[in-house]
CSV table of C-alpha atoms in Angstrom, one decimal:
chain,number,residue,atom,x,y,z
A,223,UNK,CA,0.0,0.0,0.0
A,224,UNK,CA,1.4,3.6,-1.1
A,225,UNK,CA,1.8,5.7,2.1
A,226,UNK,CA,-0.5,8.4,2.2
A,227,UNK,CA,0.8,12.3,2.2
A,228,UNK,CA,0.8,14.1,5.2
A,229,UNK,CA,1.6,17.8,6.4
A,230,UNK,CA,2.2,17.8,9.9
A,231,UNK,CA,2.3,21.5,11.4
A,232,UNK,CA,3.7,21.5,14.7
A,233,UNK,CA,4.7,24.0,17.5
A,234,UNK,CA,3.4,25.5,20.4
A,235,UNK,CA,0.2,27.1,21.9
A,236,UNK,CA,-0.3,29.9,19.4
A,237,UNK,CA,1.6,29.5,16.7
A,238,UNK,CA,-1.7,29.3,14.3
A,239,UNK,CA,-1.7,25.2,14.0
A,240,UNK,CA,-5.1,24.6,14.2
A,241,UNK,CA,-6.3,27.5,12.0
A,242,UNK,CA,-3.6,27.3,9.6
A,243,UNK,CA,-4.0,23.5,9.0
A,244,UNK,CA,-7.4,24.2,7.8
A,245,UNK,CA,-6.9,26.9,5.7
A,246,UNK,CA,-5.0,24.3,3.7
A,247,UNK,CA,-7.0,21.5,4.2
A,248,UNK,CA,-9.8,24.1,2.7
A,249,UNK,CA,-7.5,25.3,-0.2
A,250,UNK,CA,-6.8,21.7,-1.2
A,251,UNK,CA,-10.7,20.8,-0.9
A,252,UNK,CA,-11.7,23.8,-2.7
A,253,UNK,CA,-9.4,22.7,-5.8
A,254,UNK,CA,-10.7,19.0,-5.7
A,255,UNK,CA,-7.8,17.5,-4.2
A,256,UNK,CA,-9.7,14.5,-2.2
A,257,UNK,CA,-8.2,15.5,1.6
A,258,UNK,CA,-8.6,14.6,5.4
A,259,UNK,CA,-8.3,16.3,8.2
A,260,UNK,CA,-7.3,15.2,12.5
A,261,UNK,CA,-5.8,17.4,14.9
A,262,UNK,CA,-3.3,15.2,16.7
A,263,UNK,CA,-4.6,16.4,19.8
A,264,UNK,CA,-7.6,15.0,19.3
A,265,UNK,CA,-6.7,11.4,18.6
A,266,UNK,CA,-4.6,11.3,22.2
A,267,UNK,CA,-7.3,11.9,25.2
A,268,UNK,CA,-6.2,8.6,26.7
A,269,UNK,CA,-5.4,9.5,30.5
A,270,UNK,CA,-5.1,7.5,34.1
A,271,UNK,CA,-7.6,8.2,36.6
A,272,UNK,CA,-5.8,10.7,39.2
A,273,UNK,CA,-6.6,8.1,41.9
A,274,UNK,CA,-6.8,4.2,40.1
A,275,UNK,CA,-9.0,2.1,41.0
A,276,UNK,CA,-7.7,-1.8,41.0
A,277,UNK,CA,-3.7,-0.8,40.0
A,278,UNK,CA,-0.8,1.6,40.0
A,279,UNK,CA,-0.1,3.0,37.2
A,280,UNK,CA,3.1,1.8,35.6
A,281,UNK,CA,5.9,4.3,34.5
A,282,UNK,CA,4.8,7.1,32.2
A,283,UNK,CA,7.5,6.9,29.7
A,284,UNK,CA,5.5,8.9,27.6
A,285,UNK,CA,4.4,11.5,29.7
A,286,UNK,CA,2.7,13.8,27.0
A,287,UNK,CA,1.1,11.0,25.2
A,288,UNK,CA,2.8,12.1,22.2
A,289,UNK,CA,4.1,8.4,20.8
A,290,UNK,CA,0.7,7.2,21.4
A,291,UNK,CA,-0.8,10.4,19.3
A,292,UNK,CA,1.3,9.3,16.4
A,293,UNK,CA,0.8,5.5,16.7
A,294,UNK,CA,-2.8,6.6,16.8
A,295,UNK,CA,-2.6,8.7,13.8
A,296,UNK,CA,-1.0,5.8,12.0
A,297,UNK,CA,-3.8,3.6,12.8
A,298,UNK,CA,-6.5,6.0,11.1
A,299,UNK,CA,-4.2,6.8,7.8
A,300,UNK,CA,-6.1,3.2,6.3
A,301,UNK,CA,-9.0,4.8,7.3
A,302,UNK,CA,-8.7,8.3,5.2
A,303,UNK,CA,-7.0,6.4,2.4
A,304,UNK,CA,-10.3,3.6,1.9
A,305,UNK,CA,-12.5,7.0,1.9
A,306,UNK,CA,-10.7,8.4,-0.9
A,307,UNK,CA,-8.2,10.7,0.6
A,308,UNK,CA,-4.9,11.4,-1.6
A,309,UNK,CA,-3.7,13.9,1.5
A,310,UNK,CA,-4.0,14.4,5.0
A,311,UNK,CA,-3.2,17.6,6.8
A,312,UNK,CA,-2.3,17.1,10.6
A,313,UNK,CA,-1.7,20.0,13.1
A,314,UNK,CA,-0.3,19.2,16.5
A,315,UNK,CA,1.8,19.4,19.5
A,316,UNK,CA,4.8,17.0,19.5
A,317,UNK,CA,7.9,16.0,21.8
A,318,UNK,CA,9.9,19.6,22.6
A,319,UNK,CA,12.9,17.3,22.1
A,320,UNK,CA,12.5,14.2,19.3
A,321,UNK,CA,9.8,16.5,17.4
A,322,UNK,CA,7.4,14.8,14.6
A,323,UNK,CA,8.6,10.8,14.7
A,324,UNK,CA,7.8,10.0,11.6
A,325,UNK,CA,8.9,6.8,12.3
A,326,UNK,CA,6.2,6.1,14.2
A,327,UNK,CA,3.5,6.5,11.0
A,328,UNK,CA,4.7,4.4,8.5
A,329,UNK,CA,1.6,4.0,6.8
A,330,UNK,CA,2.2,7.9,5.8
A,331,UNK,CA,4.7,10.1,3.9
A,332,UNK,CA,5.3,12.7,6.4
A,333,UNK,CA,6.0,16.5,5.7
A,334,UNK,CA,6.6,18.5,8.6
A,335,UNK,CA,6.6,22.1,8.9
A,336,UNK,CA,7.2,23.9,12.4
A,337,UNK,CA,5.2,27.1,12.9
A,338,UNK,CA,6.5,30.1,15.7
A,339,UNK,CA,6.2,33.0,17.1
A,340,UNK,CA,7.5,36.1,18.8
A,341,UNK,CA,7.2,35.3,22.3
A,342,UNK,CA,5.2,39.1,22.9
A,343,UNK,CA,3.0,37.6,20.2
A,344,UNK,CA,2.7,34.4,21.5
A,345,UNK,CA,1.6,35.8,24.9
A,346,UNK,CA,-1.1,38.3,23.2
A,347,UNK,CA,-2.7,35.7,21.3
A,348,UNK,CA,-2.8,33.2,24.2
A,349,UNK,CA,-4.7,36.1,26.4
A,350,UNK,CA,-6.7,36.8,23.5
A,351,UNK,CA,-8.2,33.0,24.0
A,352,UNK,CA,-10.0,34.0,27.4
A,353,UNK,CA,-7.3,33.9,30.4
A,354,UNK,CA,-5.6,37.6,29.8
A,355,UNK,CA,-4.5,36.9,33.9
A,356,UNK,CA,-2.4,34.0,33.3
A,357,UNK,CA,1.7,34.4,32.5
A,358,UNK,CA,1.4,31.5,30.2
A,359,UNK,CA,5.5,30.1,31.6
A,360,UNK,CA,4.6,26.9,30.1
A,361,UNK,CA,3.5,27.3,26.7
A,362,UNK,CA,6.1,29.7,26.4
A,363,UNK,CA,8.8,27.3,27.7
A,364,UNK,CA,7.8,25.1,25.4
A,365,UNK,CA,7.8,27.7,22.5
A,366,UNK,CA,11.5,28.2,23.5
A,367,UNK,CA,12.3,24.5,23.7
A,368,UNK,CA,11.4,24.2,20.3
A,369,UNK,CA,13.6,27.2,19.3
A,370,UNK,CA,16.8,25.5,20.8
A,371,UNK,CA,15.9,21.9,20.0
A,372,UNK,CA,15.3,22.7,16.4
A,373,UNK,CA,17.9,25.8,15.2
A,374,UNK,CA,17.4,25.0,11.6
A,375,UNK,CA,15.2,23.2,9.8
A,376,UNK,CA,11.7,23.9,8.1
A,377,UNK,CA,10.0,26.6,10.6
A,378,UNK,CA,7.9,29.6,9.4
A,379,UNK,CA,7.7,32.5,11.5
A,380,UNK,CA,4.0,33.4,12.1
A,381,UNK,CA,4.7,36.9,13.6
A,382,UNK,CA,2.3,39.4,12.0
A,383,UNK,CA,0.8,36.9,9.3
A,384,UNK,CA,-2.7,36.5,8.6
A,385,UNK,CA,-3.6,32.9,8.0
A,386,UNK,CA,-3.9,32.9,4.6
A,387,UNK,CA,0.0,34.1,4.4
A,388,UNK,CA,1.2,31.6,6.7
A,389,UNK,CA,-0.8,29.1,4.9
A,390,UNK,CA,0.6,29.9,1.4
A,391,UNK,CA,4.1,30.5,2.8
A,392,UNK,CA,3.5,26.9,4.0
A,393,UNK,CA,2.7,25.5,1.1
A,394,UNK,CA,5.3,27.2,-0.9
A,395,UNK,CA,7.9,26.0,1.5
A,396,UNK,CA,7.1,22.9,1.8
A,397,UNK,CA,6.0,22.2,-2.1
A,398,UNK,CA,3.2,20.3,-0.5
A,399,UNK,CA,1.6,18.3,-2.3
A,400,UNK,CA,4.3,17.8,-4.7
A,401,UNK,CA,2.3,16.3,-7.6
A,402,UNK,CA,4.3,13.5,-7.8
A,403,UNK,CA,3.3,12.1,-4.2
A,404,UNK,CA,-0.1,12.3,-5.6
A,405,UNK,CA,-1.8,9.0,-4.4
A,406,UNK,CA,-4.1,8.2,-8.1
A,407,UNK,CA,-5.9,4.9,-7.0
A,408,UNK,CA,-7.4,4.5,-3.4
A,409,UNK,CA,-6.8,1.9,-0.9
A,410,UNK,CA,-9.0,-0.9,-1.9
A,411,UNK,CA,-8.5,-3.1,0.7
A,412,UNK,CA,-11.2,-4.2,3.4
A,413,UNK,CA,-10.3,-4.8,7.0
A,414,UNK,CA,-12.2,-6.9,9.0
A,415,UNK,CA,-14.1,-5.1,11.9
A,416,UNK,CA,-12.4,-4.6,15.3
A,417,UNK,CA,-12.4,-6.7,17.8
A,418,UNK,CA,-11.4,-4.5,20.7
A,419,UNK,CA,-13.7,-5.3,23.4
A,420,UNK,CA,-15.0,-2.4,26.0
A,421,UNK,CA,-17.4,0.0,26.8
A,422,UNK,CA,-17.9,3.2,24.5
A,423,UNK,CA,-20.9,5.8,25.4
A,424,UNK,CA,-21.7,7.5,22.6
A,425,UNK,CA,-23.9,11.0,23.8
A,426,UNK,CA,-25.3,12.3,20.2
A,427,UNK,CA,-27.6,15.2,19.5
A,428,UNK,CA,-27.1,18.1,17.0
A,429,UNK,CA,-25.2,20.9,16.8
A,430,UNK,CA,-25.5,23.6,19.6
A,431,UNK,CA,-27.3,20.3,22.0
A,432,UNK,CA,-24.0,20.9,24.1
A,433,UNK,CA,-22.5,17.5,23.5
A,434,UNK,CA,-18.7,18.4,23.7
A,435,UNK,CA,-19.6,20.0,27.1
A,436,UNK,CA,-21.4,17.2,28.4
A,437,UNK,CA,-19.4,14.4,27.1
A,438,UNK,CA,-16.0,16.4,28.8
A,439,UNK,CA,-17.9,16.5,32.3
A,440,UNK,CA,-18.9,12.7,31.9
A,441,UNK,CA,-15.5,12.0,31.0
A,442,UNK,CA,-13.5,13.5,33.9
A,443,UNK,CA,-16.6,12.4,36.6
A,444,UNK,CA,-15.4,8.9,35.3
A,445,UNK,CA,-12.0,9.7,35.3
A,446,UNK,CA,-12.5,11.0,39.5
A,447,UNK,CA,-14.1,8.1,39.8
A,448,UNK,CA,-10.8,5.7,39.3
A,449,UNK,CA,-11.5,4.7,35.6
A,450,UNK,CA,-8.9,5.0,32.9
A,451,UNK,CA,-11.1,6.5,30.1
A,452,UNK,CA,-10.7,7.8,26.8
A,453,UNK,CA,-12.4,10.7,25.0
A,454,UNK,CA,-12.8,11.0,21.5
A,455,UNK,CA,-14.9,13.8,19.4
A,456,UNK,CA,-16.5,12.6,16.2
A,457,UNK,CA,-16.8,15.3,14.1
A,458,UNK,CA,-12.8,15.7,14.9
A,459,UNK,CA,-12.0,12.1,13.5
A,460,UNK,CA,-14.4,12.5,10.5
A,461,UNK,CA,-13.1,15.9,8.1
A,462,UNK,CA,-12.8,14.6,4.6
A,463,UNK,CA,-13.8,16.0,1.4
A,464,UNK,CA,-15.6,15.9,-0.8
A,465,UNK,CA,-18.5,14.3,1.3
A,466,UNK,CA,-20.0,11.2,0.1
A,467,UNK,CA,-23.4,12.1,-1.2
A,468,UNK,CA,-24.5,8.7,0.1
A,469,UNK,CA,-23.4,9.5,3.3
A,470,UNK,CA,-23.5,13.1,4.2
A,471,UNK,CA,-22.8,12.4,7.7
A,472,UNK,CA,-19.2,10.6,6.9
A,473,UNK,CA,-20.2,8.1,9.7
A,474,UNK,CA,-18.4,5.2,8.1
A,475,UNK,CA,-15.3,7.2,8.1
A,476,UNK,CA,-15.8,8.1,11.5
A,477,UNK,CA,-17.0,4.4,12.9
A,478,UNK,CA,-13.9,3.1,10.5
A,479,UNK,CA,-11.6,5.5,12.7
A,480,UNK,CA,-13.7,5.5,16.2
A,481,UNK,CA,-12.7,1.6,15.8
A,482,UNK,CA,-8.8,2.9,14.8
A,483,UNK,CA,-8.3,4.8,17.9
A,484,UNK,CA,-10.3,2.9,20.7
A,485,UNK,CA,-8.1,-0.5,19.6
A,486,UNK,CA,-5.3,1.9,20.5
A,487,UNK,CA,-6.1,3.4,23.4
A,488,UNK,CA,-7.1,-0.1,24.8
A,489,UNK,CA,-4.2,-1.2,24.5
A,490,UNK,CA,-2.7,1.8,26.5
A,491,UNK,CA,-4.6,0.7,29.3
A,492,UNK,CA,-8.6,2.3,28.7
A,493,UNK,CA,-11.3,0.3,30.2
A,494,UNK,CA,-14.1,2.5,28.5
A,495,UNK,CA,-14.1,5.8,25.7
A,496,UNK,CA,-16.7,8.3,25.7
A,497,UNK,CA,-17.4,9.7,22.8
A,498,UNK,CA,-19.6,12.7,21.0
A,499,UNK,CA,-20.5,13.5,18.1
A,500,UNK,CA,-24.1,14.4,15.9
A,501,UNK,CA,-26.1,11.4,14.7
A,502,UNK,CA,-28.5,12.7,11.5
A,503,UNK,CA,-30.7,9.2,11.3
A,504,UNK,CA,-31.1,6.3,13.4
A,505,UNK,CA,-29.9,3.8,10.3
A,506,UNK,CA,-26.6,5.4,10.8
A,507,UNK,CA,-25.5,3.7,14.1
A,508,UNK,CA,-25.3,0.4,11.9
A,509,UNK,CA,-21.5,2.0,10.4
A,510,UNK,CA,-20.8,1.7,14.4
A,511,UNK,CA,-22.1,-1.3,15.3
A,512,UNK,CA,-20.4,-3.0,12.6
A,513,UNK,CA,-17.1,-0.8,13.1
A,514,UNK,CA,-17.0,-2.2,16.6
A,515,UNK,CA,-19.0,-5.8,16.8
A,516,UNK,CA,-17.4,-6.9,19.8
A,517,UNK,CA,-17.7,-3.4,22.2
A,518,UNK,CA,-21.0,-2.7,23.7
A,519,UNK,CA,-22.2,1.1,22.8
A,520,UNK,CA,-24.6,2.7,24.8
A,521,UNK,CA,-26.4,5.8,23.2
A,522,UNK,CA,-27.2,8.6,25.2
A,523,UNK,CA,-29.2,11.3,23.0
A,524,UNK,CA,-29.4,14.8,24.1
A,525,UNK,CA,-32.5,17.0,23.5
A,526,UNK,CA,-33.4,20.8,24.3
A,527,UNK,CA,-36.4,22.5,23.3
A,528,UNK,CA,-36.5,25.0,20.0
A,529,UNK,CA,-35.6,28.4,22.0
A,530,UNK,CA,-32.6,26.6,24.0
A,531,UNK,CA,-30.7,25.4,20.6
A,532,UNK,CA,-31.7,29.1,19.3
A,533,UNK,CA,-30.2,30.6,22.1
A,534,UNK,CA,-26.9,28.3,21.9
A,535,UNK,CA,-26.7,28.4,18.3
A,536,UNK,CA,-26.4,32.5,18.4
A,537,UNK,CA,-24.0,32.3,21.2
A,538,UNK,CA,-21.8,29.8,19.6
A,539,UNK,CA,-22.2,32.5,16.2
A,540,UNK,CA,-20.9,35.0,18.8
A,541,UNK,CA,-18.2,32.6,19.5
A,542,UNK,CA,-19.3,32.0,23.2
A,543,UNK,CA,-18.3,28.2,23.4
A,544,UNK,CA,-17.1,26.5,26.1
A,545,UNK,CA,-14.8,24.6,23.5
A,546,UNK,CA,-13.4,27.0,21.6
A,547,UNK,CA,-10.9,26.7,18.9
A,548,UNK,CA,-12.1,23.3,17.6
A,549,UNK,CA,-11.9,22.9,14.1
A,550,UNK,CA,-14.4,23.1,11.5
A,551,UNK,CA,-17.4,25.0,13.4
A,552,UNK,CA,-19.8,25.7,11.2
A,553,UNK,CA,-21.6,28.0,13.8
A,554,UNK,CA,-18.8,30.8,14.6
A,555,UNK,CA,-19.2,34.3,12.8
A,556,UNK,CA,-22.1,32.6,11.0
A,557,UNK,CA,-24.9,35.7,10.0
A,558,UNK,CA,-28.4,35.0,12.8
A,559,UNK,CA,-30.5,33.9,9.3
A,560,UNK,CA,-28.0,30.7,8.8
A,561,UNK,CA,-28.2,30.2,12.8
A,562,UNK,CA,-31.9,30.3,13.0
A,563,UNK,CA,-31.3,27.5,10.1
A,564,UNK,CA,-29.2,25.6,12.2
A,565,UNK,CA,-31.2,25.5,15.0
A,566,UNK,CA,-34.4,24.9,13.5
A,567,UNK,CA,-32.5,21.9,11.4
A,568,UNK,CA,-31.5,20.8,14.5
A,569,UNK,CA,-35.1,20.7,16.6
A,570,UNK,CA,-35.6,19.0,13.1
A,571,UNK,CA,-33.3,16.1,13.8
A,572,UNK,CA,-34.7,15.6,17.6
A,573,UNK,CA,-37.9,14.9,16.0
A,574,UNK,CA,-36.5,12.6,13.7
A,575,UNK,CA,-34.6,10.9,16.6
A,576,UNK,CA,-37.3,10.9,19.3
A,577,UNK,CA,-37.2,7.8,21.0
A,578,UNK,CA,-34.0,6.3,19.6
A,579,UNK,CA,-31.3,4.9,21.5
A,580,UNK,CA,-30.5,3.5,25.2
A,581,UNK,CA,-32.0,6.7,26.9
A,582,UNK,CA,-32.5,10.3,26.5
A,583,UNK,CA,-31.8,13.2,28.8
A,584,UNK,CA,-32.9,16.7,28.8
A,585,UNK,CA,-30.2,19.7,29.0
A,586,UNK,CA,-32.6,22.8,29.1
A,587,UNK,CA,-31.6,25.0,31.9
A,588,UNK,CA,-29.1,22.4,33.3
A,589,UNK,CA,-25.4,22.7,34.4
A,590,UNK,CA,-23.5,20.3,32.3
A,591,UNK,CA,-22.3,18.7,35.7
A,592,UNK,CA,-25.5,17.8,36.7
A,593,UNK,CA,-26.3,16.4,33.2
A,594,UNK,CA,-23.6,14.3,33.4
A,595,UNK,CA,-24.1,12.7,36.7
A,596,UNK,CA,-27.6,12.0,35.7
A,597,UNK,CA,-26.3,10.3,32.4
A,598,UNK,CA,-24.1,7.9,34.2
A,599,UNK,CA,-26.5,7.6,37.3
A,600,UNK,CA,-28.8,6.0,34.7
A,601,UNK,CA,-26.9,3.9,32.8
A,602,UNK,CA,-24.8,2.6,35.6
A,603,UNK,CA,-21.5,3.4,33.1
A,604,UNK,CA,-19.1,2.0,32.5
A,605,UNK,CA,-19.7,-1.6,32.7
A,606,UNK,CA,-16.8,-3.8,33.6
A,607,UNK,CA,-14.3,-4.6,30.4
A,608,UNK,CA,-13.5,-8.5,30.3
């Protein structure tokens, strides 16, 4: 199998990663290159409960998860490739010291490209995210780790760049995607489902229902409570386009690469994964169930009323999110006519939904703590993994 082309943008906490990866990610879509998209961050929320429940841990020899980021991003490179993908852009944190270990992905042709700044600039755009109080010592440690560990090499400077200049002094720099790493004929090749046993709760509901908020409180009450648990977002694992037109929700990319990274993170210790992300129809679950035949998936679905998902779908417009930064938000500096869309296509989707899955829980008016204890209250989660 060819290895699949990647552009791995790396550096620290400001640098422009995230938003820079998907202006190129958009550039390449927007020309017809067939491309993915996964933030490296996203494909590593595998932690130890602060307090364990049955064992002590064992040695953290890799204490900021970032060989099992890239094992885990070499387990979802089949994935991309089988939906059509001929690149894959990838921004992320790596090791201050080793950097991107390319070694690590052999499934993929890595290019990496380190972004920077100014350290004055670094600290004004890390204020401008919400904490203007903080000194920010350890993101800008790291920044200068990176500085010393890697003198020379490929690094653009993002000091007063837009994103569209870093993005095309990227590509220009890199020469990415040289045509002649152009992948012509997708993987055909058909793996058999995973086998990974365990427990994965799935909360679904559409967008503005508050699932990333939810699904994060859930995730670190189980975490309190002992559990090694994992915590993977969907929509995060799922960016490819063009979008099949027979399956606008991409699920069988995402099942294909939920399966990918839970087999991973089980085997770096996980007893259970929680997991968000939208679900359009209830004949969609089947790309999960047969993804993951041998885990047992509860579905949670979350519902508010019409004025609730109004009112969250103009705040998140605002760009009032508890999570912000994510990529791909098709809600922030959106006009209120396309939000009053949204939300009404979202009431929409409850409708269609009503009544499907393991249980449903109500987040009007609700702290998102309270939500979740209620959620695993309920359910009694997470069951024992054999």
């Amino acid at each position: 199998m060819i290895a699949l082309p990647v552009l791995w943008l790396y550096g620290a906490s400001g640098v422009g990663k995230t938003t820079v990866a998907w202006e190129v990610f958009v550039q390449l879509a927007r020309v017809g290159a067939p491309t993915g998209y996964v933030d490296i961050d996203q494909i590593g929320m595998c932690y130890a409960p602060p307090t364990p429940r049955h064992w002590a841990p064992e040695p953290d020899t890799d204490p900021g998860r970032h060989r099992l980021k890239a094992r885990t991003l070499d387990a979802v490179v089949a994935n991309f490739r089988d939906a059509g993908a001929r690149f894959l852009v990838v921004p992320g944190v790596t090791d201050p010291d080793r950097g991107v270990e390319a070694d690590l992905v052999p499934h993929a042709t890595v290019t990496a490209c380190r972004l920077r700044a100014e350290p004055a600039e670094l600290r004004r755009r890390l204020a401008a995210r919400g904490r203007p109080n903080d000194d920010f010592t350890e993101q800008l440690a790291y920044a200068d780790a990176l500085d010393r560990a890697f003198p020379t090499g490929l690094c653009i400077d993002t000091t007063g760049l837009t994103v569209a200049e870093v993005a095309d002094r990227v590509r220009t720099r890199t020469g990415w995607p040289c045509p002649r790493e152009r992948v012509e004929n997708p993987s055909t090749m058909r793996r058999e489902p995973d086998r990974t046993p365990g427990s994965i709760l799935w909360l679904c509901g559409p967008a503005a229902i508050g699932k990333s908020t939810v699904g994060w409180e859930v995730y670190q009450q189980v975490r309190r409570a002992g559990v090694h648990a994992a915590f993977v977002d969907l929509d995060q694992i799922g960016f490819h386009r063009p979008i099949p037109t027979d399956d606008p929700g991409n699920h069988r990319l995402k099942a294909a690469n939920l399966a990918a990274v839970w087999g991973t993170f089980r085997a770096n210790g996980a007893e259970c994964l929680i997991a968000v992300g939208p679900l359009g129809r209830p004949e969609d679950m089947r790309a999960y169930t047969a993804a993951l035949p041998a885990a047992t998936i509860t579905l949670c679905q979350l519902r508010a009323g019409q004025g609730t998902l109004a009112d969250r779908a103009m705040r998140r417009g605002r760009g009032i999110t508890p999570a912000p930064g994510l990529a791909g938000d098709q809600l922030i500096g959106q006009p209120q006519a396309r939000l009053r869309e949204i939300s009404d296509q979202a009431a929409r989707n409850l409708d269609a939904l009503d009544g499907f899955g393991d249980l449903q829980v109500g987040t009007d008016d609700r702290p998102a703590n309270e939500i979740a204890a209620e959620i695993l209250g309920r359910t009694r989660w997470p069951s024992p993994v054999h």
